Coordinates of C-alpha atoms and ligand atoms in Angstrom, one line a residue:
M78 CA -16.4 -7.9 45.3
L79 CA -17.1 -7.4 49.0
P80 CA -14.2 -6.0 51.0
T81 CA -12.5 -8.5 53.3
P82 CA -13.5 -8.4 57.0
S83 CA -10.3 -6.6 57.9
V84 CA -11.0 -3.8 55.4
I85 CA -14.5 -3.5 56.8
L86 CA -13.1 -3.1 60.3
F87 CA -10.7 -0.5 59.1
L88 CA -13.3 1.5 57.3
H89 CA -15.5 1.5 60.4
S90 CA -12.9 2.6 62.9
T91 CA -11.0 5.5 61.5
P92 CA -8.2 5.7 64.0
V93 CA -8.4 8.6 66.4
L94 CA -4.9 10.2 66.4
S95 CA -4.4 11.3 70.0
I96 CA -7.2 12.2 72.4
N97 CA -6.7 14.7 75.2
I98 CA -8.2 12.8 78.1
L99 CA -8.8 14.1 81.7
G100 CA -9.4 11.4 84.2
V101 CA -10.6 12.2 87.7
F102 CA -10.5 9.5 90.3
M103 CA -11.5 10.9 93.6
V104 CA -11.7 8.2 96.2
P105 CA -8.6 7.4 98.3
S106 CA -8.8 3.6 98.3
I107 CA -6.1 1.7 96.6
S108 CA -8.3 -1.3 95.6
H109 CA -10.5 1.1 93.5
Q110 CA -7.5 3.0 92.2
R111 CA -5.7 -0.1 91.1
V112 CA -8.5 -0.7 88.5
F113 CA -8.3 2.9 87.3
Q114 CA -4.5 2.8 87.1
S115 CA -4.7 0.1 84.5
V116 CA -7.1 2.2 82.5
W117 CA -5.1 5.4 82.5
S118 CA -1.8 3.8 81.8
E119 CA -3.2 1.7 79.0
L120 CA -4.8 4.8 77.4
S121 CA -1.5 6.6 77.5
L122 CA 0.3 3.7 76.0
R123 CA -2.1 3.7 73.1
G124 CA -0.7 7.2 72.3
H125 CA -3.4 9.3 74.0
N126 CA -2.5 12.4 76.0
V127 CA -3.7 11.6 79.5
T128 CA -4.0 13.8 82.5
V129 CA -5.3 12.2 85.7
V130 CA -6.1 13.5 89.1
T131 CA -5.8 10.7 91.7
P132 CA -4.7 9.9 95.3
D133 CA -2.5 7.1 93.9
P134 CA -0.3 8.3 91.0
L135 CA 1.8 5.6 89.4
N136 CA 4.9 7.9 89.1
D137 CA 6.2 5.7 86.3
P138 CA 8.6 7.7 84.2
S139 CA 8.3 5.3 81.2
L140 CA 4.7 6.5 80.7
T141 CA 5.6 9.6 78.8
N142 CA 2.1 10.5 77.6
L143 CA 0.8 10.7 81.1
T144 CA 0.6 13.6 83.5
E145 CA -0.5 12.7 87.1
I146 CA -1.8 15.3 89.5
S147 CA -1.5 13.8 93.0
L148 CA -4.2 14.0 95.7
R149 CA -2.2 11.9 98.1
F150 CA -3.3 14.1 100.9
T151 CA -6.8 12.8 100.8
Y152 CA -5.6 9.6 102.6
D153 CA -4.9 11.7 105.7
F154 CA -8.4 13.3 105.3
L155 CA -9.8 9.8 105.4
K156 CA -8.1 9.0 108.7
Q157 CA -10.1 11.7 110.6
P158 CA -11.6 9.7 113.5
K159 CA -14.9 11.5 113.4
I160 CA -15.6 10.3 109.9
R161 CA -14.5 6.8 110.4
D162 CA -16.6 6.6 113.5
I163 CA -19.9 7.6 111.8
M164 CA -19.4 5.3 108.9
S165 CA -18.4 2.2 110.9
K166 CA -20.8 2.5 113.8
E167 CA -24.0 3.5 112.1
S168 CA -25.9 0.4 111.3
N169 CA -29.1 2.0 110.0
I170 CA -28.6 1.8 106.3
Y171 CA -30.4 5.1 105.6
L172 CA -28.3 7.1 108.1
N173 CA -25.2 5.2 107.0
R174 CA -25.8 6.2 103.4
D175 CA -26.3 9.8 104.4
A176 CA -23.1 9.8 106.5
T177 CA -21.2 8.3 103.7
F178 CA -22.3 10.9 101.2
R179 CA -21.7 13.8 103.7
F180 CA -18.2 12.4 103.9
M181 CA -18.0 12.3 100.1
D182 CA -19.2 15.9 99.9
A183 CA -16.5 17.0 102.3
L184 CA -13.9 15.0 100.4
A185 CA -15.0 16.5 97.1
E186 CA -14.7 19.9 98.6
V187 CA -11.2 19.5 99.9
E188 CA -10.1 18.1 96.6
L189 CA -11.7 21.0 94.5
N190 CA -10.3 23.5 97.0
S191 CA -6.7 22.1 96.6
T192 CA -4.1 24.1 94.7
Q193 CA -3.6 21.2 92.4
F194 CA -7.2 21.1 91.3
K195 CA -7.6 24.9 91.2
E196 CA -4.6 25.2 88.8
L197 CA -6.2 22.7 86.5
I198 CA -9.6 24.3 86.6
D199 CA -8.4 27.8 86.1
D200 CA -5.9 27.0 83.3
Q201 CA -7.6 28.6 80.3
T202 CA -5.1 26.9 77.9
K203 CA -6.2 23.4 78.9
Q204 CA -8.4 21.6 76.5
F205 CA -9.8 18.1 76.8
D206 CA -11.7 16.0 74.2
L207 CA -13.0 13.6 76.9
I208 CA -13.6 13.4 80.7
L209 CA -13.4 10.1 82.4
T210 CA -14.6 10.1 86.0
E211 CA -15.1 7.8 88.9
Y212 CA -18.9 8.0 89.4
F213 CA -18.8 8.1 93.2
H214 CA -19.8 11.7 93.6
P215 CA -21.8 13.6 90.9
V216 CA -19.9 16.8 91.7
M217 CA -17.0 15.7 89.4
Y218 CA -19.4 15.5 86.5
A219 CA -19.2 19.3 86.5
L220 CA -15.8 19.0 84.8
A221 CA -17.6 18.0 81.6
G222 CA -19.4 21.4 81.8
R223 CA -16.1 23.3 82.5
F224 CA -14.2 21.7 79.6
K225 CA -17.2 21.3 77.3
A226 CA -16.4 17.7 76.6
P227 CA -18.3 14.4 76.6
I228 CA -18.1 12.4 79.8
I229 CA -17.7 8.7 80.6
G230 CA -18.4 7.4 84.1
I231 CA -16.5 4.5 85.5
S232 CA -16.8 2.2 88.5
S233 CA -14.3 -0.3 89.9
R234 CA -17.2 -2.6 90.7
G235 CA -21.0 -2.8 90.6
V236 CA -23.0 0.4 91.4
M237 CA -26.1 1.4 93.4
A238 CA -29.5 0.9 91.8
V239 CA -30.1 4.6 91.5
I240 CA -27.1 4.9 89.1
Y241 CA -28.6 2.3 86.8
T242 CA -31.8 4.2 86.8
I243 CA -30.0 7.4 85.7
L244 CA -28.5 5.5 82.8
G245 CA -31.9 4.2 81.8
N246 CA -31.3 0.6 82.8
P247 CA -34.4 -1.4 83.7
T248 CA -34.6 -2.2 87.4
H249 CA -33.7 -5.7 88.1
P250 CA -36.6 -7.9 89.0
V251 CA -35.6 -9.5 92.3
L252 CA -37.0 -12.6 93.9
L253 CA -37.7 -11.6 97.4
S254 CA -40.2 -12.4 100.2
L255 CA -43.1 -9.9 100.5
W256 CA -41.5 -8.0 103.5
N257 CA -38.2 -7.8 101.7
K258 CA -39.9 -6.6 98.6
I259 CA -41.5 -3.8 100.5
K260 CA -38.2 -2.9 102.1
S261 CA -36.5 -3.0 98.7
V262 CA -39.1 -0.7 97.2
L263 CA -38.8 1.8 100.1
W264 CA -35.1 1.8 99.8
S265 CA -35.2 2.4 96.1
L266 CA -37.6 5.3 96.5
W267 CA -35.5 6.8 99.3
S268 CA -32.3 6.4 97.3
W269 CA -33.8 8.0 94.3
Y270 CA -35.1 10.9 96.3
Y271 CA -31.9 11.3 98.2
H272 CA -29.8 11.3 95.0
H273 CA -32.0 13.8 93.0
A274 CA -33.3 16.0 95.8
I275 CA -30.3 16.2 98.2
L276 CA -27.0 14.8 96.8
V277 CA -27.1 16.3 93.3
P278 CA -28.4 19.8 94.3
R279 CA -25.8 20.0 97.1
G280 CA -23.1 18.8 94.7
H281 CA -24.2 21.5 92.2
E282 CA -23.7 24.2 94.9
T283 CA -20.2 23.0 95.4
A284 CA -19.6 22.8 91.6
M285 CA -20.8 26.4 91.2
K286 CA -18.5 27.5 94.0
Y287 CA -15.4 26.0 92.4
L288 CA -16.2 25.9 88.7
G289 CA -18.3 29.0 88.2
V290 CA -22.0 29.8 88.4
D291 CA -22.6 29.2 84.6
I292 CA -21.8 25.5 84.9
P293 CA -24.7 23.3 83.5
Y294 CA -26.7 21.5 86.1
I295 CA -24.7 18.5 87.2
G296 CA -27.8 16.3 87.2
D297 CA -28.2 17.0 83.5
I298 CA -24.6 16.2 82.8
E299 CA -25.0 13.0 84.8
A300 CA -28.0 11.9 82.7
N301 CA -25.9 12.9 79.6
Q302 CA -23.0 10.5 80.2
S303 CA -21.8 9.1 76.9
L304 CA -20.9 5.7 78.5
F305 CA -20.6 4.0 81.8
F306 CA -17.8 1.5 82.4
L307 CA -18.8 -1.1 84.9
N308 CA -16.1 -3.4 86.2
T309 CA -18.3 -6.4 87.1
N310 CA -18.1 -10.0 86.1
P311 CA -21.1 -12.3 85.5
L312 CA -19.8 -14.9 88.0
V313 CA -19.7 -12.6 91.0
Y314 CA -22.6 -10.3 90.1
P315 CA -25.9 -11.7 88.8
P316 CA -26.2 -11.0 85.1
R317 CA -28.6 -8.2 84.3
P318 CA -30.0 -6.4 81.2
N319 CA -28.0 -3.3 80.3
V320 CA -28.8 -0.4 78.0
P321 CA -26.1 0.2 75.3
V322 CA -24.3 3.0 77.2
V323 CA -23.4 0.6 80.0
V324 CA -20.3 -1.3 79.0
E325 CA -19.2 -4.2 81.3
T326 CA -15.5 -4.6 81.6
G327 CA -14.0 -6.9 84.2
Q328 CA -10.5 -8.2 85.2
M329 CA -9.2 -4.7 84.6
H330 CA -6.3 -5.0 87.0
I331 CA -5.1 -8.5 85.9
K332 CA -1.6 -8.2 84.3
P333 CA 0.3 -10.8 82.3
V334 CA 2.5 -13.0 84.6
K335 CA 5.9 -11.4 85.2
P336 CA 9.1 -13.2 86.5
L337 CA 9.4 -13.1 90.3
P338 CA 12.2 -11.4 92.2
Q339 CA 15.0 -13.9 92.5
D340 CA 14.7 -14.5 96.3
L341 CA 11.0 -15.2 96.0
Q342 CA 11.5 -17.4 93.0
Q343 CA 14.0 -19.5 95.0
I344 CA 11.7 -19.8 98.0
L345 CA 8.8 -20.9 95.8
D346 CA 10.8 -23.3 93.6
G347 CA 12.2 -25.0 96.6
A348 CA 8.9 -25.5 98.4
T349 CA 7.9 -28.6 96.6
E350 CA 5.8 -29.6 99.6
G351 CA 3.4 -26.8 98.5
V352 CA 2.9 -23.2 99.5
I353 CA -0.1 -21.4 101.0
Y354 CA -0.4 -17.7 100.2
F355 CA -1.9 -15.7 103.1
S356 CA -3.0 -12.1 102.7
L357 CA -5.9 -10.1 104.2
G358 CA -5.6 -7.3 101.6
S359 CA -4.9 -3.7 102.2
N360 CA -7.8 -2.8 104.5
V361 CA -7.7 -5.5 107.2
K362 CA -4.4 -4.8 109.0
N363 CA -2.9 -7.8 110.7
V364 CA -1.6 -5.7 113.6
N365 CA -5.1 -4.6 114.3
L366 CA -6.4 -8.1 114.6
E367 CA -7.5 -9.2 118.0
N368 CA -4.7 -11.1 119.8
R369 CA -6.8 -14.2 119.9
V370 CA -7.4 -14.2 116.1
R371 CA -3.8 -13.5 115.3
N372 CA -2.6 -16.2 117.6
T373 CA -5.1 -18.7 116.1
I374 CA -3.8 -17.9 112.7
R375 CA -0.2 -18.1 113.6
Q376 CA -0.6 -21.4 115.3
A377 CA -2.6 -22.9 112.5
L378 CA -0.1 -21.8 109.9
S379 CA 2.8 -23.2 111.9
E380 CA 1.3 -26.6 112.0
L381 CA 0.7 -26.9 108.2
P382 CA 2.8 -29.3 106.2
Y383 CA 3.4 -26.5 103.7
K384 CA 5.4 -23.3 103.4
V385 CA 3.4 -20.2 104.0
L386 CA 3.9 -16.7 102.5
W387 CA 2.2 -14.2 104.8
K388 CA 1.6 -10.6 103.8
W389 CA 2.2 -8.8 107.1
E390 CA 2.6 -5.0 107.6
S391 CA 6.1 -5.2 108.9
D392 CA 9.0 -7.4 107.9
Y393 CA 9.2 -8.7 111.5
L394 CA 6.6 -11.0 112.9
P395 CA 7.1 -11.8 116.6
G396 CA 7.3 -15.6 117.2
R397 CA 7.4 -16.3 113.4
P398 CA 7.0 -20.0 112.8
K399 CA 9.8 -21.7 110.8
N400 CA 7.7 -22.5 107.8
V401 CA 6.3 -18.9 107.4
V402 CA 7.9 -16.2 105.3
T403 CA 6.5 -12.7 106.0
R404 CA 6.8 -9.7 103.7
M405 CA 5.2 -6.3 103.7
W406 CA 4.3 -6.8 100.1
F407 CA 4.3 -9.6 97.6
P408 CA 3.8 -9.3 93.8
Q409 CA 0.5 -11.2 94.4
Q410 CA -0.5 -11.9 90.8
D411 CA 2.9 -13.4 90.0
V412 CA 3.1 -15.3 93.3
L413 CA -0.3 -16.9 92.6
A414 CA 0.9 -18.0 89.2
H415 CA 3.7 -20.2 90.7
R416 CA 3.1 -23.9 90.2
N417 CA 3.8 -24.7 93.9
I418 CA 1.0 -22.5 95.3
R419 CA -1.7 -24.8 96.7
A420 CA -4.3 -22.3 98.1
F421 CA -4.9 -18.6 98.9
V422 CA -6.3 -17.4 102.2
T423 CA -8.0 -14.1 101.6
Q424 CA -10.3 -11.6 103.3
G425 CA -12.6 -12.0 100.3
G426 CA -11.9 -8.8 98.4
L427 CA -13.3 -8.9 94.9
Q428 CA -10.0 -8.1 93.2
S429 CA -8.2 -10.9 95.1
I430 CA -10.9 -13.3 94.1
E431 CA -10.4 -12.2 90.4
E432 CA -6.7 -12.7 90.7
A433 CA -7.1 -16.2 92.2
I434 CA -9.5 -17.1 89.4
S435 CA -7.1 -15.8 86.7
R436 CA -4.3 -17.9 88.2
G437 CA -6.5 -20.9 88.9
V438 CA -5.7 -21.0 92.7
P439 CA -8.5 -22.2 95.1
L440 CA -9.5 -20.0 98.0
I441 CA -10.1 -20.0 101.8
G442 CA -12.2 -16.9 102.5
M443 CA -11.9 -15.2 105.9
P444 CA -14.3 -12.2 105.8
F445 CA -14.0 -9.3 108.1
M446 CA -16.2 -6.4 106.8
R447 CA -18.2 -4.7 104.1
D448 CA -18.8 -6.8 101.0
Q449 CA -16.4 -9.5 102.2
P450 CA -19.0 -11.9 103.8
M451 CA -21.1 -11.8 100.6
N452 CA -18.0 -12.4 98.4
V453 CA -16.9 -15.3 100.5
Q454 CA -20.4 -16.8 100.2
K455 CA -19.9 -16.6 96.4
I456 CA -16.6 -18.5 96.8
I457 CA -18.4 -21.3 98.6
D458 CA -21.4 -21.3 96.2
M459 CA -19.1 -21.5 93.2
G460 CA -17.2 -24.4 94.7
I461 CA -13.9 -22.7 94.3
G462 CA -13.0 -22.8 98.0
L463 CA -14.2 -22.7 101.6
G464 CA -15.1 -20.0 104.0
I465 CA -14.2 -19.6 107.7
D466 CA -15.4 -17.0 110.3
P467 CA -12.3 -15.3 111.8
V468 CA -14.2 -14.4 115.0
T469 CA -15.3 -17.9 116.0
M470 CA -12.7 -20.2 114.3
T471 CA -10.4 -22.4 116.3
K472 CA -6.9 -23.4 115.3
E473 CA -8.0 -26.9 114.3
E474 CA -10.8 -25.6 112.1
L475 CA -8.6 -23.2 110.2
K476 CA -6.0 -25.9 109.7
K477 CA -8.5 -28.4 108.5
C478 CA -10.0 -25.9 106.2
I479 CA -6.7 -24.9 104.5
I480 CA -5.6 -28.6 104.2
E481 CA -9.0 -29.5 102.6
V482 CA -8.7 -26.8 99.9
A483 CA -5.0 -27.5 99.3
E484 CA -5.4 -31.3 99.0
N485 CA -8.9 -31.9 97.5
N486 CA -8.5 -31.3 93.8
K487 CA -12.1 -30.5 93.2
Y488 CA -11.7 -26.8 94.2
R489 CA -8.7 -26.3 91.9
E490 CA -10.5 -28.0 89.0
R491 CA -13.6 -25.9 89.5
I492 CA -11.7 -22.6 89.7
Q493 CA -9.9 -23.4 86.5
E494 CA -13.2 -24.2 84.8
I495 CA -14.4 -20.8 85.9
R496 CA -11.3 -19.1 84.6
D497 CA -11.8 -20.7 81.2
I498 CA -15.4 -19.4 81.1
L499 CA -14.4 -15.9 82.2
Y500 CA -11.5 -15.5 79.8
D501 CA -13.4 -16.8 76.8
K502 CA -14.5 -13.5 75.2
P503 CA -13.7 -11.5 72.1
M504 CA -11.8 -8.7 73.9
T505 CA -10.4 -8.0 77.3
G506 CA -11.9 -5.4 79.7
L507 CA -9.0 -3.1 79.0
E508 CA -9.4 -3.5 75.2
K509 CA -13.1 -2.7 75.5
V510 CA -12.3 0.5 77.5
V511 CA -9.8 1.7 74.9
W512 CA -12.1 0.9 72.0
W513 CA -15.2 2.5 73.5
T514 CA -13.3 5.6 74.7
E515 CA -12.0 6.3 71.1
Y516 CA -15.6 5.6 69.8
V517 CA -17.0 8.4 72.0
V518 CA -14.5 10.8 70.6
R519 CA -14.9 9.6 67.0
H520 CA -18.7 10.2 67.2
K521 CA -18.7 13.2 69.5
G522 CA -20.8 11.5 72.2
T523 CA -23.3 8.7 72.0
K524 CA -26.6 10.5 71.5
H525 CA -27.7 7.7 69.2
L526 CA -27.3 5.1 72.0
R527 CA -29.3 7.0 74.6
S528 CA -32.2 5.0 76.0
P529 CA -35.6 6.8 76.0
T530 CA -36.0 5.7 79.6
V531 CA -33.3 8.2 80.6
D532 CA -35.7 11.1 79.8
F533 CA -38.9 9.6 81.5
S534 CA -40.1 11.9 84.3
W535 CA -40.7 9.9 87.4
Ligands
NAG178 C1 3.1 8.3 73.3 O1 2.3 8.7 72.3 C2 2.8 8.5 71.0 C3 1.7 9.0 70.0 O2 1.2 10.2 70.4 C4 3.1 7.0 70.8 O3 3.6 6.9 69.5 C5 4.0 6.5 71.8 O4 4.2 5.1 71.7 C6 3.5 6.9 73.2 N1 4.5 6.5 74.2 C7 4.3 5.9 75.4 C8 5.5 5.5 76.2 O5 3.2 5.7 75.8
NAG179 C1 -24.7 16.4 76.4 O1 -23.6 15.8 75.6 C2 -23.4 16.3 74.3 C3 -22.3 15.5 73.7 O2 -21.1 15.4 74.4 C4 -23.0 17.8 74.5 O3 -22.9 18.3 73.2 C5 -24.1 18.5 75.3 O4 -23.7 19.9 75.5 C6 -24.3 17.8 76.6 N1 -25.4 18.5 77.4 C7 -25.3 18.7 78.7 C8 -26.5 19.3 79.3 O5 -24.3 18.3 79.3

């Protein structure tokens, strides 16, 4: 007789008792770190022994299998005006990319040079079975050489084309006009050259300086990653073919709905006229908004026939309209789950969009920078809300836009349809991460999954 399916499953996945995992998440940006926080806390809750180096430790005493090494100081490093200037003012993409990576080089160096990091690297008693690292700078790949352990790369979103090439992924055929095709080819070639001839050798110098001269070449370690966790979702990123070492996760930071604090619960329960949730995320600061934009927003919100929850950096908003409640922080995922929430005004961050989808709340996208305009265009294309330009909008336009999304049921119906598609899958992103992480340790790497294209010379 054949064994039953559950027996087969058991035979094929001999449980790994407890893995010693080192996680290194180097970029001081809470929207990235929030994704990784879910990963490291979940791995520790599954009984693995997890050590992480991060600018955003959770400091949660209930996570007893977790050791966090804080790199909080990197947030101050990020504030240096010189660096911010270069990155925000340089519009030439080639120079901008170079400036970004020079900044990343400097960031990696201050991190590796910190006492916290040095203690970890120099501790000869430390042993790890697996290294998990944010892919952003190849220098951290050197840790796999130092601890002689397999490595898994992870990204909180999609990655640059050159990273796909390193993993052996076929390049995505894009439909572009001739001129755009030429630009795209030049950009790919330049990125490839920059990565392999400049960034990695420079990173290797740094790696040798802090981890010893006998460290394997970090470019080889990078090509030798056992897996790469990619936090994308097929509705926001176009689907693409992936080699087996690329594991798509998604919705990593979405938590089950928790009860609201009592005061918020009362406010929301009482607002049967409907509630608009307004938050521009953690990077767009309301206080830095131009006066005109801020006044337009305030006036439009004050004239809405709903209650408004406005995430604002201080508990005091001068001239706060009667229907507006401001807080420095809201438990956003739980607020969005409340039945009286009609719509969510967002700057268009990917994670906020995912949260809105998971709670089925339609959106008004008000993009300010970076990938936000592109994401807001997606909101419009998917039919899950509307977009408005904060620079040119008038009070009447903003008001009309919010009321349309709040009252016209088609946006809510569409976003709930999208949620049903997104959540219809055999395992969640986090479950995938846990399963595949244990898989790498069970089989001592994934040599058998390596695509031959990784080893093609160019
Ligand atoms: C810690 O790990 C052990 C197994 O090593 C597991 O039984 C326990 O549930 C874990 N505790 C927490 C709080 O994660
Ligand atoms: C590649 O990975 C395997 C498995 O983890 C390891 O044994 C090998 O030393 C690695 N090679 C390099 C160059 O990192």
